[in-house]
Amino acid sequence: IMIDKFTETMWQETLENELIMQGWNEFPKVSCQPLPHPRNINRDKEVLIMSLFYENNLLNSFLFKIDRNRWTSPECICGLGDQDALHLLTHCNLVEDRTKEKLSYLIEVKTNLKTSPTA
């Protein structure tokens, strides 16, 4: 439990600093608890959704770090920044607003579960 608390504290501070630099004034609450996900999706889609929350994913920002010969840039094809989960959720104009809303909803549900008195 102490390691989880330490991890959450460090993670929260890092996330808030990143979002402050991007002009945010509200922040999702991080948690080491498993994320809820829709039950009616297949395993492939579940893996894709959950991979957004990990640094080691299949987005250009990570792939560029592991093999610069194969992936020549960390940038998103939209040209607005490096392709990582935060970019996809906040800045990428190629991601439909509906998809951004759904992913933001998952973050909100998790935040509410973590802060509810019964959690």
PDB file of C-alpha atoms in Angstrom:
ATOM      1  CA  ILE A   1       0.000   0.000   0.000  1.00  0.00           C
ATOM      2  CA  MET A   2       2.860   2.407   0.775  1.00  0.00           C
ATOM      3  CA  ILE A   3       4.432   1.792  -2.636  1.00  0.00           C
ATOM      4  CA  ASP A   4       1.083   2.447  -4.333  1.00  0.00           C
ATOM      5  CA  LYS A   5       0.658   5.713  -2.404  1.00  0.00           C
ATOM      6  CA  PHE A   6       4.195   6.827  -3.274  1.00  0.00           C
ATOM      7  CA  THR A   7       3.672   5.905  -6.935  1.00  0.00           C
ATOM      8  CA  GLU A   8       0.351   7.736  -7.082  1.00  0.00           C
ATOM      9  CA  THR A   9       1.844  10.851  -5.461  1.00  0.00           C
ATOM     10  CA  MET A  10       4.778  11.009  -7.873  1.00  0.00           C
ATOM     11  CA  TRP A  11       2.571  10.200 -10.847  1.00  0.00           C
ATOM     12  CA  GLN A  12      -0.023  12.822  -9.869  1.00  0.00           C
ATOM     13  CA  GLU A  13       2.627  15.524  -9.510  1.00  0.00           C
ATOM     14  CA  THR A  14       4.150  14.655 -12.886  1.00  0.00           C
ATOM     15  CA  LEU A  15       0.775  14.624 -14.613  1.00  0.00           C
ATOM     16  CA  GLU A  16      -0.283  17.929 -13.075  1.00  0.00           C
ATOM     17  CA  ASN A  17       2.989  19.613 -14.065  1.00  0.00           C
ATOM     18  CA  GLU A  18       2.583  18.398 -17.652  1.00  0.00           C
ATOM     19  CA  LEU A  19      -1.036  19.543 -17.844  1.00  0.00           C
ATOM     20  CA  ILE A  20      -0.287  22.921 -16.219  1.00  0.00           C
ATOM     21  CA  MET A  21       2.287  23.567 -18.941  1.00  0.00           C
ATOM     22  CA  GLN A  22      -0.465  22.855 -21.483  1.00  0.00           C
ATOM     23  CA  GLY A  23      -2.869  25.296 -19.839  1.00  0.00           C
ATOM     24  CA  TRP A  24      -5.125  22.898 -17.921  1.00  0.00           C
ATOM     25  CA  ASN A  25      -6.573  23.944 -14.570  1.00  0.00           C
ATOM     26  CA  GLU A  26      -8.334  20.675 -13.655  1.00  0.00           C
ATOM     27  CA  PHE A  27      -6.627  17.298 -13.490  1.00  0.00           C
ATOM     28  CA  PRO A  28      -7.754  13.664 -13.474  1.00  0.00           C
ATOM     29  CA  LYS A  29      -6.862  11.796 -10.302  1.00  0.00           C
ATOM     30  CA  VAL A  30      -4.367   8.999 -10.882  1.00  0.00           C
ATOM     31  CA  SER A  31      -4.645   5.584  -9.277  1.00  0.00           C
ATOM     32  CA  CYS A  32      -2.773   2.296  -9.188  1.00  0.00           C
ATOM     33  CA  GLN A  33      -6.113   0.483  -9.142  1.00  0.00           C
ATOM     34  CA  PRO A  34      -7.247  -1.326 -12.306  1.00  0.00           C
ATOM     35  CA  LEU A  35      -9.210   0.805 -14.747  1.00  0.00           C
ATOM     36  CA  PRO A  36     -12.828  -0.051 -15.457  1.00  0.00           C
ATOM     37  CA  HIS A  37     -13.557  -0.858 -19.084  1.00  0.00           C
ATOM     38  CA  PRO A  38     -16.624  -1.693 -21.141  1.00  0.00           C
ATOM     39  CA  ARG A  39     -17.549  -5.363 -20.778  1.00  0.00           C
ATOM     40  CA  ASN A  40     -19.033  -5.727 -24.256  1.00  0.00           C
ATOM     41  CA  ILE A  41     -15.828  -5.208 -26.273  1.00  0.00           C
ATOM     42  CA  ASN A  42     -13.541  -7.878 -27.669  1.00  0.00           C
ATOM     43  CA  ARG A  43     -10.069  -8.528 -26.267  1.00  0.00           C
ATOM     44  CA  ASP A  44      -8.234  -6.747 -29.107  1.00  0.00           C
ATOM     45  CA  LYS A  45     -10.138  -3.501 -28.521  1.00  0.00           C
ATOM     46  CA  GLU A  46      -9.691  -3.816 -24.764  1.00  0.00           C
ATOM     47  CA  VAL A  47      -5.918  -4.139 -25.198  1.00  0.00           C
ATOM     48  CA  LEU A  48      -5.823  -1.098 -27.490  1.00  0.00           C
ATOM     49  CA  ILE A  49      -7.809   1.037 -25.038  1.00  0.00           C
ATOM     50  CA  MET A  50      -5.780  -0.044 -22.032  1.00  0.00           C
ATOM     51  CA  SER A  51      -2.470   0.451 -23.854  1.00  0.00           C
ATOM     52  CA  LEU A  52      -3.195   4.171 -24.037  1.00  0.00           C
ATOM     53  CA  PHE A  53      -2.554   4.339 -20.310  1.00  0.00           C
ATOM     54  CA  TYR A  54       0.935   2.840 -20.518  1.00  0.00           C
ATOM     55  CA  GLU A  55       4.084   4.532 -21.792  1.00  0.00           C
ATOM     56  CA  ASN A  56       5.162   1.347 -23.598  1.00  0.00           C
ATOM     57  CA  ASN A  57       2.449   1.288 -26.247  1.00  0.00           C
ATOM     58  CA  LEU A  58       2.229   1.241 -30.021  1.00  0.00           C
ATOM     59  CA  LEU A  59       2.164   5.008 -30.482  1.00  0.00           C
ATOM     60  CA  ASN A  60       4.915   6.839 -32.371  1.00  0.00           C
ATOM     61  CA  SER A  61       6.407   8.506 -29.290  1.00  0.00           C
ATOM     62  CA  PHE A  62       7.334   5.115 -27.818  1.00  0.00           C
ATOM     63  CA  LEU A  63       8.145   3.301 -31.052  1.00  0.00           C
ATOM     64  CA  PHE A  64      10.571   6.082 -32.005  1.00  0.00           C
ATOM     65  CA  LYS A  65      12.434   5.558 -28.718  1.00  0.00           C
ATOM     66  CA  ILE A  66      12.975   1.868 -29.344  1.00  0.00           C
ATOM     67  CA  ASP A  67      13.881   1.892 -33.069  1.00  0.00           C
ATOM     68  CA  ARG A  68      14.754   5.190 -34.762  1.00  0.00           C
ATOM     69  CA  ASN A  69      15.611   3.434 -38.011  1.00  0.00           C
ATOM     70  CA  ARG A  70      12.160   1.942 -38.400  1.00  0.00           C
ATOM     71  CA  TRP A  71      10.158   4.870 -36.942  1.00  0.00           C
ATOM     72  CA  THR A  72      11.759   8.101 -38.078  1.00  0.00           C
ATOM     73  CA  SER A  73       9.746  10.474 -35.898  1.00  0.00           C
ATOM     74  CA  PRO A  74       7.775  10.533 -32.648  1.00  0.00           C
ATOM     75  CA  GLU A  75       5.292  12.950 -34.247  1.00  0.00           C
ATOM     76  CA  CYS A  76       1.660  12.219 -34.900  1.00  0.00           C
ATOM     77  CA  ILE A  77       0.574  12.221 -38.531  1.00  0.00           C
ATOM     78  CA  CYS A  78      -1.637  15.219 -37.726  1.00  0.00           C
ATOM     79  CA  GLY A  79       1.546  17.288 -37.309  1.00  0.00           C
ATOM     80  CA  LEU A  80       0.437  18.908 -34.042  1.00  0.00           C
ATOM     81  CA  GLY A  81       2.838  17.115 -31.684  1.00  0.00           C
ATOM     82  CA  ASP A  82       4.366  13.845 -30.574  1.00  0.00           C
ATOM     83  CA  GLN A  83       1.908  10.962 -30.773  1.00  0.00           C
ATOM     84  CA  ASP A  84       1.223   9.846 -27.200  1.00  0.00           C
ATOM     85  CA  ALA A  85      -1.980   9.188 -25.262  1.00  0.00           C
ATOM     86  CA  LEU A  86      -2.235  12.735 -23.920  1.00  0.00           C
ATOM     87  CA  HIS A  87      -1.877  14.137 -27.426  1.00  0.00           C
ATOM     88  CA  LEU A  88      -4.583  11.829 -28.769  1.00  0.00           C
ATOM     89  CA  LEU A  89      -6.965  12.785 -25.960  1.00  0.00           C
ATOM     90  CA  THR A  90      -6.374  16.528 -26.102  1.00  0.00           C
ATOM     91  CA  HIS A  91      -4.817  17.862 -29.301  1.00  0.00           C
ATOM     92  CA  CYS A  92      -5.032  15.447 -32.222  1.00  0.00           C
ATOM     93  CA  ASN A  93      -7.521  16.691 -34.784  1.00  0.00           C
ATOM     94  CA  LEU A  94      -7.658  13.228 -36.389  1.00  0.00           C
ATOM     95  CA  VAL A  95      -9.325  11.667 -33.350  1.00  0.00           C
ATOM     96  CA  GLU A  96     -13.084  12.107 -33.366  1.00  0.00           C
ATOM     97  CA  ASP A  97     -14.518  14.179 -30.528  1.00  0.00           C
ATOM     98  CA  ARG A  98     -16.829  11.265 -29.730  1.00  0.00           C
ATOM     99  CA  THR A  99     -13.825   9.002 -29.117  1.00  0.00           C
ATOM    100  CA  LYS A 100     -12.126  11.640 -26.954  1.00  0.00           C
ATOM    101  CA  GLU A 101     -15.332  11.945 -24.912  1.00  0.00           C
ATOM    102  CA  LYS A 102     -15.501   8.174 -24.375  1.00  0.00           C
ATOM    103  CA  LEU A 103     -11.892   7.964 -23.214  1.00  0.00           C
ATOM    104  CA  SER A 104     -12.312  11.002 -20.976  1.00  0.00           C
ATOM    105  CA  TYR A 105     -15.398   9.303 -19.529  1.00  0.00           C
ATOM    106  CA  LEU A 106     -13.292   6.267 -18.552  1.00  0.00           C
ATOM    107  CA  ILE A 107     -10.891   8.576 -16.733  1.00  0.00           C
ATOM    108  CA  GLU A 108     -13.808  10.334 -15.008  1.00  0.00           C
ATOM    109  CA  VAL A 109     -15.385   7.032 -13.917  1.00  0.00           C
ATOM    110  CA  LYS A 110     -12.089   5.895 -12.452  1.00  0.00           C
ATOM    111  CA  THR A 111     -11.625   9.223 -10.656  1.00  0.00           C
ATOM    112  CA  ASN A 112     -15.136   8.999  -9.197  1.00  0.00           C
ATOM    113  CA  LEU A 113     -14.575   5.409  -8.061  1.00  0.00           C
ATOM    114  CA  LYS A 114     -11.339   6.403  -6.332  1.00  0.00           C
ATOM    115  CA  THR A 115     -12.854   9.391  -4.518  1.00  0.00           C
ATOM    116  CA  SER A 116     -16.189   7.839  -3.555  1.00  0.00           C
ATOM    117  CA  PRO A 117     -16.652   6.985   0.144  1.00  0.00           C
ATOM    118  CA  THR A 118     -17.165   3.292  -0.644  1.00  0.00           C
ATOM    119  CA  ALA A 119     -14.017   2.940  -2.784  1.00  0.00           C
TER     120      ALA A 119
END
